[in-house]
Coordinates of C-alpha atoms in Angstrom, one line a residue:
Chain A
M419 CA 45.4 33.6 -66.2
T420 CA 48.1 34.5 -64.0
P421 CA 47.4 36.0 -60.6
A422 CA 48.5 39.5 -60.9
S423 CA 45.7 39.7 -64.1
Q424 CA 42.8 38.3 -62.5
P425 CA 40.0 40.5 -61.5
A426 CA 39.3 40.9 -58.0
R427 CA 35.9 39.7 -57.1
P428 CA 33.9 42.4 -55.5
L429 CA 33.9 42.6 -52.0
P430 CA 30.7 42.0 -49.7
V431 CA 29.6 45.0 -48.0
L432 CA 27.7 44.7 -44.9
R433 CA 25.7 47.6 -43.7
S434 CA 24.3 46.4 -40.5
V435 CA 24.7 44.9 -37.3
E436 CA 22.4 41.5 -38.1
D437 CA 24.8 41.4 -41.8
I438 CA 27.6 41.3 -40.0
R439 CA 26.7 38.5 -37.1
A440 CA 25.0 36.6 -40.2
Q441 CA 28.6 36.8 -41.9
V442 CA 29.9 35.8 -38.7
A443 CA 28.2 32.6 -37.7
A444 CA 28.2 31.2 -41.1
W445 CA 32.1 31.4 -41.1
R446 CA 32.2 30.0 -37.5
G447 CA 29.9 27.5 -38.6
G448 CA 32.2 26.2 -41.2
G449 CA 34.9 25.7 -38.3
L450 CA 36.4 29.3 -39.7
T451 CA 38.2 31.8 -37.3
V452 CA 37.7 35.4 -37.9
A453 CA 39.8 38.9 -37.7
L454 CA 38.5 42.3 -37.6
V455 CA 40.5 45.4 -38.8
P456 CA 38.5 48.6 -37.6
T457 CA 39.5 51.3 -40.1
M458 CA 37.7 54.8 -40.6
G459 CA 38.8 54.9 -44.2
A460 CA 40.9 56.6 -46.7
L461 CA 42.7 53.7 -46.9
H462 CA 46.5 53.4 -47.8
D463 CA 48.9 50.3 -47.4
G464 CA 49.5 50.8 -43.7
H465 CA 45.9 49.8 -43.3
L466 CA 46.4 47.3 -46.0
A467 CA 49.1 45.7 -44.2
L468 CA 46.9 45.8 -41.1
V469 CA 44.8 43.1 -43.2
R470 CA 47.4 41.0 -44.7
R471 CA 48.5 40.7 -41.2
A472 CA 45.0 39.7 -40.3
R473 CA 45.0 37.1 -42.4
M474 CA 48.0 35.1 -41.6
L475 CA 45.7 35.6 -38.0
A476 CA 42.6 34.1 -39.1
D477 CA 41.1 32.4 -41.9
R478 CA 38.3 35.1 -42.6
V479 CA 39.1 38.6 -42.4
I480 CA 36.1 41.6 -42.3
A481 CA 37.7 45.1 -42.4
S482 CA 35.3 47.4 -40.9
V483 CA 34.9 51.4 -42.7
F484 CA 33.2 53.9 -40.2
V485 CA 34.0 57.5 -39.8
N486 CA 33.1 57.4 -36.2
P487 CA 31.5 61.0 -35.2
A488 CA 32.0 59.8 -31.3
Q489 CA 35.9 60.2 -31.4
F490 CA 35.9 63.9 -33.1
A491 CA 35.2 67.1 -31.2
P492 CA 32.8 70.1 -32.5
H493 CA 35.8 71.9 -34.1
E494 CA 37.8 69.0 -35.5
D495 CA 38.0 67.4 -39.0
F496 CA 34.8 65.0 -38.7
D497 CA 33.3 66.4 -42.1
R498 CA 36.4 67.0 -44.1
Y499 CA 38.2 63.8 -43.1
P500 CA 38.8 62.0 -46.5
R501 CA 35.7 59.1 -47.3
D502 CA 35.9 56.9 -50.8
E503 CA 34.1 53.7 -50.1
A504 CA 34.4 52.5 -53.5
G505 CA 38.1 52.9 -53.8
D506 CA 38.3 51.3 -50.4
A507 CA 36.3 48.2 -51.3
A508 CA 39.0 47.8 -54.4
K509 CA 41.9 48.1 -52.1
L510 CA 40.7 45.6 -49.5
A511 CA 39.7 43.1 -51.9
S512 CA 43.1 43.2 -53.8
A513 CA 45.1 42.6 -50.3
G514 CA 42.5 39.4 -49.5
C515 CA 40.0 40.8 -47.5
D516 CA 37.1 38.8 -47.3
A517 CA 34.5 41.3 -46.4
L518 CA 34.0 45.3 -45.8
Y519 CA 31.1 46.5 -43.0
A520 CA 29.9 49.7 -43.3
P521 CA 27.8 50.9 -41.2
T522 CA 25.8 53.8 -41.3
V523 CA 26.2 56.8 -38.5
R524 CA 22.4 56.1 -37.8
G525 CA 22.4 52.4 -37.3
M526 CA 25.2 52.7 -35.0
Y527 CA 24.0 55.5 -33.0
P528 CA 20.1 55.2 -33.2
P529 CA 18.3 58.0 -31.7
G530 CA 18.6 57.1 -27.7
F531 CA 21.6 56.4 -27.8
A532 CA 23.1 57.4 -23.9
T533 CA 25.9 55.0 -23.5
A534 CA 29.3 56.5 -23.1
I535 CA 32.9 54.6 -21.9
S536 CA 35.4 56.5 -20.4
V537 CA 39.3 55.5 -20.1
G538 CA 41.7 56.3 -17.6
G539 CA 45.3 55.2 -17.4
P540 CA 46.8 54.8 -20.9
A541 CA 44.2 57.1 -22.2
E542 CA 45.1 60.1 -19.9
G543 CA 48.2 62.8 -21.1
L544 CA 49.5 62.8 -24.6
C545 CA 46.6 63.1 -27.2
G546 CA 44.1 62.5 -24.5
S547 CA 44.9 65.9 -23.5
F548 CA 44.8 67.5 -26.5
R549 CA 41.4 65.6 -27.7
P550 CA 40.0 65.0 -24.9
Q551 CA 36.5 63.5 -26.7
M552 CA 39.0 60.8 -28.6
F553 CA 39.8 57.6 -26.4
G554 CA 35.9 57.8 -24.9
G555 CA 34.7 57.8 -28.8
V556 CA 37.1 55.0 -29.9
A557 CA 36.5 53.1 -26.8
L558 CA 33.1 53.3 -27.3
V559 CA 32.8 52.1 -31.5
V560 CA 35.6 50.1 -30.5
T561 CA 32.9 48.3 -28.2
K562 CA 30.6 47.9 -30.3
L563 CA 32.3 46.5 -33.2
F564 CA 33.6 44.6 -31.1
L565 CA 30.6 43.0 -29.8
Q566 CA 28.9 43.3 -33.5
A567 CA 31.3 41.2 -35.0
L568 CA 32.7 39.5 -32.1
P569 CA 36.0 38.9 -33.8
D570 CA 38.6 36.1 -32.6
V571 CA 41.3 38.9 -32.7
A572 CA 41.3 42.5 -34.3
V573 CA 44.5 44.2 -35.6
F574 CA 45.6 47.7 -35.3
G575 CA 48.1 50.0 -36.2
E576 CA 50.9 51.4 -33.3
K577 CA 51.2 54.5 -35.5
D578 CA 48.3 55.2 -33.0
Y579 CA 50.2 53.8 -30.2
Q580 CA 48.3 55.3 -27.4
Q581 CA 45.4 54.1 -29.4
L582 CA 46.3 50.6 -29.1
M583 CA 47.2 50.8 -25.3
V584 CA 43.7 52.2 -24.8
I585 CA 42.0 49.4 -26.6
R586 CA 44.0 46.4 -24.7
R587 CA 43.4 48.5 -21.2
F588 CA 39.2 48.6 -22.2
T589 CA 39.6 45.4 -23.6
R590 CA 41.1 43.4 -20.8
D591 CA 38.5 45.6 -18.1
L592 CA 35.4 44.6 -20.1
D593 CA 36.3 41.4 -20.5
I594 CA 35.4 42.0 -24.2
P595 CA 36.6 38.1 -25.5
V596 CA 38.6 39.6 -28.6
R597 CA 42.5 39.2 -29.0
V598 CA 44.1 42.4 -29.7
E599 CA 47.0 42.7 -31.7
G600 CA 49.0 45.3 -33.1
L601 CA 51.3 46.0 -36.4
P602 CA 54.3 48.0 -36.7
T603 CA 53.9 51.5 -38.0
V604 CA 54.1 51.6 -42.2
R605 CA 56.1 54.1 -43.5
E606 CA 56.5 56.0 -47.0
E607 CA 60.2 55.0 -48.0
D608 CA 61.6 58.7 -46.5
G609 CA 60.2 57.5 -43.1
L610 CA 56.7 59.6 -42.8
A611 CA 54.4 57.3 -41.2
M612 CA 51.3 56.6 -43.4
S613 CA 47.9 58.0 -42.5
S614 CA 45.4 59.1 -44.1
R615 CA 45.6 62.9 -42.4
N616 CA 48.6 63.2 -44.7
A617 CA 46.6 64.1 -47.1
Y618 CA 45.9 67.4 -45.7
L619 CA 49.8 68.1 -46.3
A620 CA 50.6 70.5 -48.8
A621 CA 53.5 70.0 -51.4
G622 CA 56.2 72.1 -49.7
E623 CA 55.2 70.7 -46.3
R624 CA 56.0 67.0 -47.6
T625 CA 59.1 67.6 -48.1
R626 CA 59.8 68.6 -44.2
V627 CA 57.7 66.3 -41.9
P628 CA 59.6 62.8 -42.2
E629 CA 62.2 65.3 -39.9
L630 CA 59.4 63.9 -37.2
Y631 CA 60.3 60.3 -37.6
R632 CA 64.1 60.9 -38.2
S633 CA 64.1 62.8 -34.8
L634 CA 62.9 60.5 -33.0
I635 CA 64.7 57.9 -34.2
A636 CA 67.6 59.6 -33.3
A637 CA 66.2 60.7 -29.6
A638 CA 65.3 56.7 -29.1
D639 CA 69.0 55.7 -29.8
A640 CA 70.3 58.1 -27.9
L641 CA 67.9 57.3 -24.8
A642 CA 68.8 53.3 -25.7
R643 CA 71.9 54.7 -24.9
G644 CA 71.6 55.9 -21.5
A645 CA 71.3 60.2 -22.5
E646 CA 69.3 62.4 -19.9
V647 CA 65.8 62.7 -21.2
D648 CA 65.0 66.1 -20.7
G649 CA 67.6 67.1 -22.7
V650 CA 66.8 64.6 -25.5
L651 CA 63.2 65.6 -25.3
T652 CA 64.5 69.5 -25.8
A653 CA 66.5 68.4 -28.7
V654 CA 63.8 66.9 -30.4
R655 CA 61.3 69.5 -30.5
G656 CA 64.1 71.8 -31.3
R657 CA 64.5 69.7 -34.1
I658 CA 61.0 69.7 -35.6
A659 CA 60.5 73.0 -34.9
E660 CA 63.6 74.1 -37.1
A661 CA 62.1 71.3 -39.6
G662 CA 58.4 73.9 -40.1
F663 CA 56.3 72.5 -37.3
G664 CA 53.9 74.5 -35.8
T665 CA 52.6 73.8 -32.6
I666 CA 54.3 71.2 -30.7
D667 CA 51.6 69.3 -29.0
Y668 CA 53.8 66.6 -27.0
V669 CA 57.3 64.8 -27.4
E670 CA 57.3 62.6 -24.2
L671 CA 58.7 59.4 -22.8
R672 CA 56.2 56.9 -21.7
D673 CA 56.6 53.6 -20.2
A674 CA 55.7 50.4 -23.6
E675 CA 52.8 49.1 -21.6
T676 CA 51.3 51.5 -19.0
L677 CA 52.2 54.8 -20.9
E678 CA 52.9 56.1 -17.5
P679 CA 55.5 58.8 -17.6
V680 CA 59.2 57.7 -17.2
A681 CA 62.4 59.2 -16.0
A682 CA 64.8 56.8 -17.2
V683 CA 64.9 54.0 -19.7
E684 CA 65.1 51.1 -17.3
R685 CA 62.4 48.8 -19.6
P686 CA 60.7 48.9 -22.7
A687 CA 59.4 52.7 -23.4
R688 CA 58.4 54.6 -25.9
L689 CA 59.0 58.1 -27.5
L690 CA 55.6 59.9 -28.8
A691 CA 54.9 63.3 -30.3
A692 CA 52.3 65.3 -32.0
A693 CA 53.0 68.3 -34.2
W694 CA 51.4 70.2 -36.7
M695 CA 52.6 71.4 -39.8
G696 CA 50.1 73.2 -41.6
K697 CA 46.5 71.8 -41.5
A698 CA 47.8 68.6 -40.2
R699 CA 48.1 66.9 -37.1
L700 CA 51.0 64.3 -37.7
I701 CA 51.7 62.1 -34.7
D702 CA 54.1 59.1 -34.9
N703 CA 56.1 56.8 -31.9
V704 CA 59.0 54.9 -31.7
P705 CA 60.0 52.1 -29.0
V706 CA 63.0 53.0 -26.9
V707 CA 64.5 49.3 -25.7
P708 CA 67.5 49.5 -22.8
A709 CA 70.7 48.7 -24.2
G710 CA 72.3 45.7 -23.2
Chain B
M818 CA 13.2 8.3 -2.2
T819 CA 10.6 11.2 -2.9
P820 CA 11.8 14.1 -4.6
A821 CA 11.2 16.1 -1.8
S822 CA 13.8 14.0 0.5
Q823 CA 16.6 14.4 -2.0
P824 CA 19.1 16.5 -0.6
A825 CA 20.0 19.1 -2.8
R826 CA 23.5 18.1 -4.5
P827 CA 25.9 20.5 -4.2
L828 CA 26.2 23.9 -6.6
P829 CA 29.8 23.6 -8.4
V830 CA 31.1 27.4 -7.4
L831 CA 33.1 29.2 -10.2
R832 CA 35.6 31.9 -9.1
S833 CA 37.1 33.0 -12.3
V834 CA 36.3 33.9 -15.9
E835 CA 38.1 31.1 -17.1
D836 CA 35.9 28.9 -14.7
I837 CA 32.7 30.8 -16.1
R838 CA 34.2 30.7 -19.7
A839 CA 34.7 26.4 -19.8
Q840 CA 32.1 25.8 -17.9
V841 CA 29.4 27.7 -20.4
A842 CA 31.6 26.7 -23.5
A843 CA 31.4 23.3 -22.0
W844 CA 27.2 23.4 -21.9
R845 CA 27.2 25.4 -25.2
G846 CA 29.3 22.4 -27.1
G847 CA 26.6 20.3 -26.0
G848 CA 23.9 22.4 -27.4
L849 CA 22.4 23.8 -23.8
T850 CA 21.4 27.5 -23.9
V851 CA 22.5 29.7 -20.8
A852 CA 20.9 31.7 -18.7
L853 CA 22.5 34.3 -16.2
V854 CA 20.9 35.9 -12.7
P855 CA 23.2 38.6 -11.4
T856 CA 23.1 39.3 -8.0
M857 CA 24.8 40.7 -5.1
G858 CA 23.6 37.8 -2.8
A859 CA 21.7 37.7 0.2
L860 CA 19.2 35.9 -1.6
H861 CA 15.7 35.7 -0.7
D862 CA 12.4 34.3 -2.5
G863 CA 12.5 37.4 -5.3
H864 CA 15.9 36.3 -6.4
L865 CA 14.9 32.4 -6.3
A866 CA 12.1 33.3 -8.6
L867 CA 14.3 35.1 -11.4
V868 CA 16.4 31.6 -10.8
R869 CA 12.8 29.9 -11.3
R870 CA 12.4 32.3 -14.9
A871 CA 15.7 31.8 -16.0
R872 CA 15.1 28.0 -16.1
M873 CA 12.2 28.6 -18.1
L874 CA 14.1 30.4 -20.7
A875 CA 16.9 28.7 -21.2
D876 CA 18.9 24.7 -20.5
R877 CA 21.4 26.0 -17.9
V878 CA 21.3 28.6 -15.4
I879 CA 24.4 30.4 -13.8
A880 CA 23.1 32.9 -10.7
S881 CA 26.2 35.6 -10.1
V882 CA 26.4 36.8 -6.4
F883 CA 29.0 39.6 -6.5
V884 CA 28.7 42.8 -3.8
N885 CA 29.9 45.2 -6.9
P886 CA 32.0 48.3 -4.9
A887 CA 31.5 50.1 -8.0
Q888 CA 28.2 51.2 -7.6
F889 CA 29.0 51.8 -3.9
A890 CA 29.2 55.6 -2.4
P891 CA 31.8 55.9 0.2
H892 CA 29.1 56.3 2.4
E893 CA 26.8 53.7 1.4
D894 CA 26.4 50.1 3.0
F895 CA 28.9 48.4 0.8
D896 CA 30.7 47.1 4.2
R897 CA 27.4 46.3 5.9
Y898 CA 25.3 44.7 3.1
P899 CA 24.7 41.1 4.0
R900 CA 26.5 38.3 2.4
D901 CA 25.9 34.2 3.1
E902 CA 27.6 32.8 0.3
A903 CA 26.7 29.4 1.8
G904 CA 23.2 30.1 2.3
D905 CA 23.1 31.7 -0.8
A906 CA 24.2 28.8 -2.2
A907 CA 21.8 26.0 -0.9
K908 CA 19.0 28.4 -1.7
L909 CA 20.4 28.0 -5.6
A910 CA 20.7 24.7 -5.3
S911 CA 17.2 24.5 -4.2
A912 CA 15.5 26.5 -7.1
G913 CA 16.9 24.0 -9.6
C914 CA 20.3 26.7 -10.4
D915 CA 23.1 25.0 -11.9
A916 CA 26.1 26.7 -11.1
L917 CA 27.1 29.8 -8.2
Y918 CA 29.4 32.3 -9.8
A919 CA 31.1 33.7 -7.0
P920 CA 34.0 36.0 -8.1
T921 CA 36.6 38.0 -5.9
V922 CA 36.8 41.9 -6.0
R923 CA 40.5 41.5 -6.9
G924 CA 39.8 39.0 -9.8
M925 CA 37.0 41.8 -11.3
Y926 CA 38.9 44.8 -11.1
P927 CA 42.5 44.4 -10.9
P928 CA 45.2 46.4 -9.8
G929 CA 45.7 48.9 -13.1
F930 CA 41.7 48.9 -14.0
A931 CA 40.7 52.1 -15.7
T932 CA 37.6 52.1 -17.5
A933 CA 34.2 53.3 -16.6
I934 CA 31.0 53.3 -18.7
S935 CA 27.9 55.8 -17.9
V936 CA 24.8 56.0 -19.0
G937 CA 22.1 59.0 -19.6
G938 CA 18.3 58.6 -20.5
P939 CA 16.6 56.1 -18.5
A940 CA 20.0 56.7 -15.9
E941 CA 19.1 60.1 -15.0
G942 CA 16.6 61.4 -12.2
L943 CA 14.8 58.8 -9.9
C944 CA 17.8 56.8 -8.0
G945 CA 20.4 58.5 -10.5
S946 CA 19.9 61.7 -8.6
F947 CA 20.3 60.4 -5.5
R948 CA 22.9 57.8 -5.7
P949 CA 24.9 59.0 -9.0
Q950 CA 27.6 56.8 -8.4
M951 CA 25.1 53.3 -8.9
F952 CA 24.2 53.0 -12.7
G953 CA 27.4 53.6 -13.7
G954 CA 28.8 50.7 -11.4
V955 CA 25.9 48.2 -12.3
A956 CA 26.5 49.0 -15.9
L957 CA 29.9 48.3 -15.6
V958 CA 29.9 45.0 -13.3
V959 CA 26.9 43.7 -15.3
T960 CA 28.6 44.5 -19.1
K961 CA 31.6 42.0 -17.3
L962 CA 29.3 39.5 -16.4
F963 CA 27.7 39.3 -19.7
L964 CA 30.9 39.2 -21.6
Q965 CA 32.6 37.0 -19.4
A966 CA 29.5 34.1 -19.2
L967 CA 27.7 35.0 -22.9
P968 CA 24.8 33.8 -21.7
D969 CA 22.3 34.0 -24.5
V970 CA 20.0 35.7 -21.7
A971 CA 19.8 37.1 -18.5
V972 CA 16.9 37.8 -15.7
F973 CA 16.2 40.7 -13.6
G974 CA 13.8 41.9 -11.2
E975 CA 11.2 44.4 -12.0
K976 CA 11.6 45.9 -8.3
D977 CA 14.8 47.7 -9.6
Y978 CA 13.0 48.5 -12.7
Q979 CA 14.9 51.5 -13.1
Q980 CA 18.0 49.4 -13.2
L981 CA 16.4 47.2 -15.6
M982 CA 15.7 50.1 -18.0
V983 CA 19.4 51.2 -17.2
I984 CA 20.6 47.7 -18.4
R985 CA 18.0 47.7 -21.6
R986 CA 20.0 51.0 -22.6
F987 CA 23.1 50.3 -22.4
T988 CA 23.3 45.9 -23.4
R989 CA 21.8 47.7 -26.8
D990 CA 23.8 50.8 -26.8
L991 CA 27.1 48.2 -26.6
D992 CA 25.2 45.6 -28.9
I993 CA 26.2 43.2 -26.5
P994 CA 24.7 40.4 -27.2
V995 CA 22.5 39.4 -24.4
R996 CA 18.8 39.3 -24.1
V997 CA 17.4 41.0 -21.5
E998 CA 14.6 40.0 -20.0
G999 CA 12.4 41.3 -16.3
L1000 CA 10.4 39.3 -14.0
P1001 CA 7.2 41.4 -12.1
T1002 CA 8.5 42.1 -8.6
V1003 CA 7.9 39.3 -5.5
R1004 CA 6.2 40.7 -2.7
E1005 CA 5.9 39.5 0.9
E1006 CA 2.3 38.4 1.8
D1007 CA 1.2 42.2 2.8
G1008 CA 2.7 43.8 -0.4
L1009 CA 6.3 44.5 0.7
A1010 CA 8.9 44.1 -2.5
M1011 CA 11.4 41.4 -1.2
S1012 CA 14.3 43.3 -1.1
S1013 CA 17.9 42.5 1.0
R1014 CA 17.7 45.3 2.5
N1015 CA 14.8 44.8 4.0
A1016 CA 16.6 43.3 6.5
Y1017 CA 18.0 46.4 8.0
L1018 CA 14.1 47.4 9.3
A1019 CA 13.6 47.5 13.2
A1020 CA 10.7 45.2 13.7
G1021 CA 8.3 48.2 14.5
E1022 CA 9.3 49.6 10.9
R1023 CA 8.3 46.0 9.3
T1024 CA 4.9 46.2 9.8
R1025 CA 4.7 49.8 8.3
V1026 CA 6.0 49.8 5.3
P1027 CA 3.6 48.2 3.1
E1028 CA 1.9 51.1 3.3
L1029 CA 4.6 52.0 0.7
Y1030 CA 3.1 49.6 -2.1
R1031 CA -0.1 50.2 -0.7
S1032 CA -0.6 54.1 -1.7
L1033 CA 1.3 53.4 -4.8
I1034 CA -1.5 50.6 -6.2
A1035 CA -3.9 53.1 -4.8
A1036 CA -2.9 56.0 -7.1
A1037 CA -2.1 53.7 -10.0
D1038 CA -5.7 52.6 -10.0
A1039 CA -6.6 56.7 -10.1
L1040 CA -4.4 57.8 -12.6
A1041 CA -5.4 55.2 -14.8
R1042 CA -8.8 56.5 -14.2
G1043 CA -7.6 59.9 -15.7
A1044 CA -6.6 61.8 -12.2
E1045 CA -4.4 64.8 -12.1
V1046 CA -1.3 63.8 -11.4
D1047 CA 0.4 66.5 -9.0
G1048 CA -2.2 66.0 -6.8
V1049 CA -1.8 61.8 -7.2
L1050 CA 1.7 62.2 -6.6
T1051 CA 1.0 64.6 -3.7
A1052 CA -1.5 61.9 -2.0
V1053 CA 1.4 58.9 -2.2
R1054 CA 3.7 61.6 -0.5
G1055 CA 1.1 62.7 2.2
R1056 CA -0.1 58.6 3.1
I1057 CA 3.4 57.6 2.7
A1058 CA 4.6 60.3 5.5
E1059 CA 1.6 59.3 7.8
A1060 CA 2.7 56.3 7.7
G1061 CA 6.0 57.0 9.3
F1062 CA 8.6 57.1 6.3
G1063 CA 11.0 59.5 6.7
T1064 CA 12.8 61.0 4.5
I1065 CA 11.0 60.9 0.7
D1066 CA 13.6 60.8 -1.8
Y1067 CA 11.1 60.5 -4.9
V1068 CA 7.7 59.9 -5.9
E1069 CA 7.7 59.8 -9.8
L1070 CA 5.6 59.0 -12.8
R1071 CA 7.6 58.0 -16.2
D1072 CA 7.0 57.1 -19.1
A1073 CA 6.9 53.1 -18.9
E1074 CA 10.2 52.5 -21.5
T1075 CA 12.2 55.3 -22.0
L1076 CA 11.5 56.8 -18.2
E1077 CA 11.1 60.3 -19.2
P1078 CA 8.7 62.1 -17.2
V1079 CA 5.1 62.4 -18.2
A1080 CA 2.4 64.4 -16.9
A1081 CA -0.5 62.1 -18.3
V1082 CA -1.1 58.7 -18.7
E1083 CA -1.4 58.5 -22.9
R1084 CA 0.9 55.3 -22.5
P1085 CA 2.3 52.8 -20.6
A1086 CA 3.6 54.6 -18.0
R1087 CA 5.6 53.4 -14.1
L1088 CA 4.8 55.2 -10.8
L1089 CA 8.3 55.0 -8.8
A1090 CA 9.2 55.7 -5.2
A1091 CA 11.9 55.7 -3.2
A1092 CA 12.0 56.7 0.7
W1093 CA 13.7 56.1 4.1
M1094 CA 12.4 54.2 7.0
G1095 CA 14.9 54.1 10.0
K1096 CA 18.1 52.7 8.2
A1097 CA 16.6 51.5 5.1
R1098 CA 15.7 52.9 1.9
L1099 CA 12.9 51.3 0.3
I1100 CA 12.6 51.4 -3.6
D1101 CA 9.1 50.2 -5.2
N1102 CA 7.1 50.9 -8.3
V1103 CA 3.9 50.0 -10.1
P1104 CA 2.5 49.6 -13.7
V1105 CA 0.3 52.1 -14.9
V1106 CA -1.9 51.3 -17.9
P1107 CA -3.9 53.6 -19.5
A1108 CA -8.0 53.0 -19.3
G1109 CA -9.5 51.4 -22.2

């Protein structure tokens, strides 16, 4: 049989803290390193790229699938967030993942749960202003996943760039002994950043949304060549409004590491945007590297 | 030379996260288990009892000494809190401690630090009402110490009973892989709970403060025999006011585990009090076990 025709072996599914700790301990006992890829499921090629990257960074890879209620506000899409564990497991197996960790909400947040984490700094502004509940919820669940599995390394996508910087921040601040790696955004052929929430787009909307990425790329190029920041950001807003985006939550230039607002590109920066197309809130971001 | 006349060997002092991780890794590499005893220094026999208990629970014991600015409000006694590292190190060595971890404030909270932890449940009410900054600061520094050292077990005194319950809560909630052990309060001969803050007492005050413990013991006995709760708590307030305590922050009966208020002793409870004598805020607590 050729490798291509081999059926993927069934992926072990871990449900509890005890399960994941036993699995990691068994691997470590054999001298193996472990990577964790935390996800909310509804996996696409972007997630699978994280798994493949994780395979290069460690001997064994666990992907977690957990739609984390703590990071959704009551009016947000927790209930309708897409869920497909069987499909996710098949995709993970095909990408070379070694185990799926899918804990229950009750297992993660049992009765009496009373602890919260808040992050300032990189969590301030941008999505932090529009989804004030999100980064505290992300910090809580990622801290728990890190401390449950204690992997050597964890891999996150740069599509959620602010989230990545927030995770780096609290991981360092709390001295969590896990290395955090970011991976550049995986895109559709027309440039749209892959996202589970793209499923919310109607067909007529899908053809218009790549303009978000195109306008960010053009703006980053102009900024790198020294264009005046406010004018460039205004132009991005104009282009994406014209493409049919409704509410534009933000288009902002920030320091690439601290995410502090910057008025000029003197060191690596990041251009970030969030805007609504119909029922889908899309986010994207691109690097801005000073010329020369 | 007899053991009693042997000079204690100098205690290794660890200053950085790298130091403590290297020390713990070296011990673990040799198959040894590790206990941590977090303190704010100004050590007394109560702390040394924690170290001796830790020695029984693990092969090696690290005591940390760090006066944690995050758990003091601006008006509190952070600046005048007693500090004596050399004296602390000598006491720890004599109690069989294997290393002192004394990080710097800058090492624990470097520029850009942006993460906070808050705890509800057992942190609500009691000292949480009078020192609203404290338990968040305790949660932050203990989480950091736990994740820096990753000991098998950590030992805390029941003198700070609410703190012990808060530490158990967030350690469980965040899945921190450290076992938390409590040790009964160590007392002076006249019953006063040992505390670094007893140093704030004037000589004339020192003779009066044991009445706090005596009144709690008498009340716990009455409660265990079925006395009406409000009447007993009022009697405690009367006795300690008469002994010369000024402001009484609280005298309360709580569930021994959740610290929820209880109106009757139907399962193990805890009677807790905080009151001021001159410049010293003293706290104490005793178990209340239902009779029969």
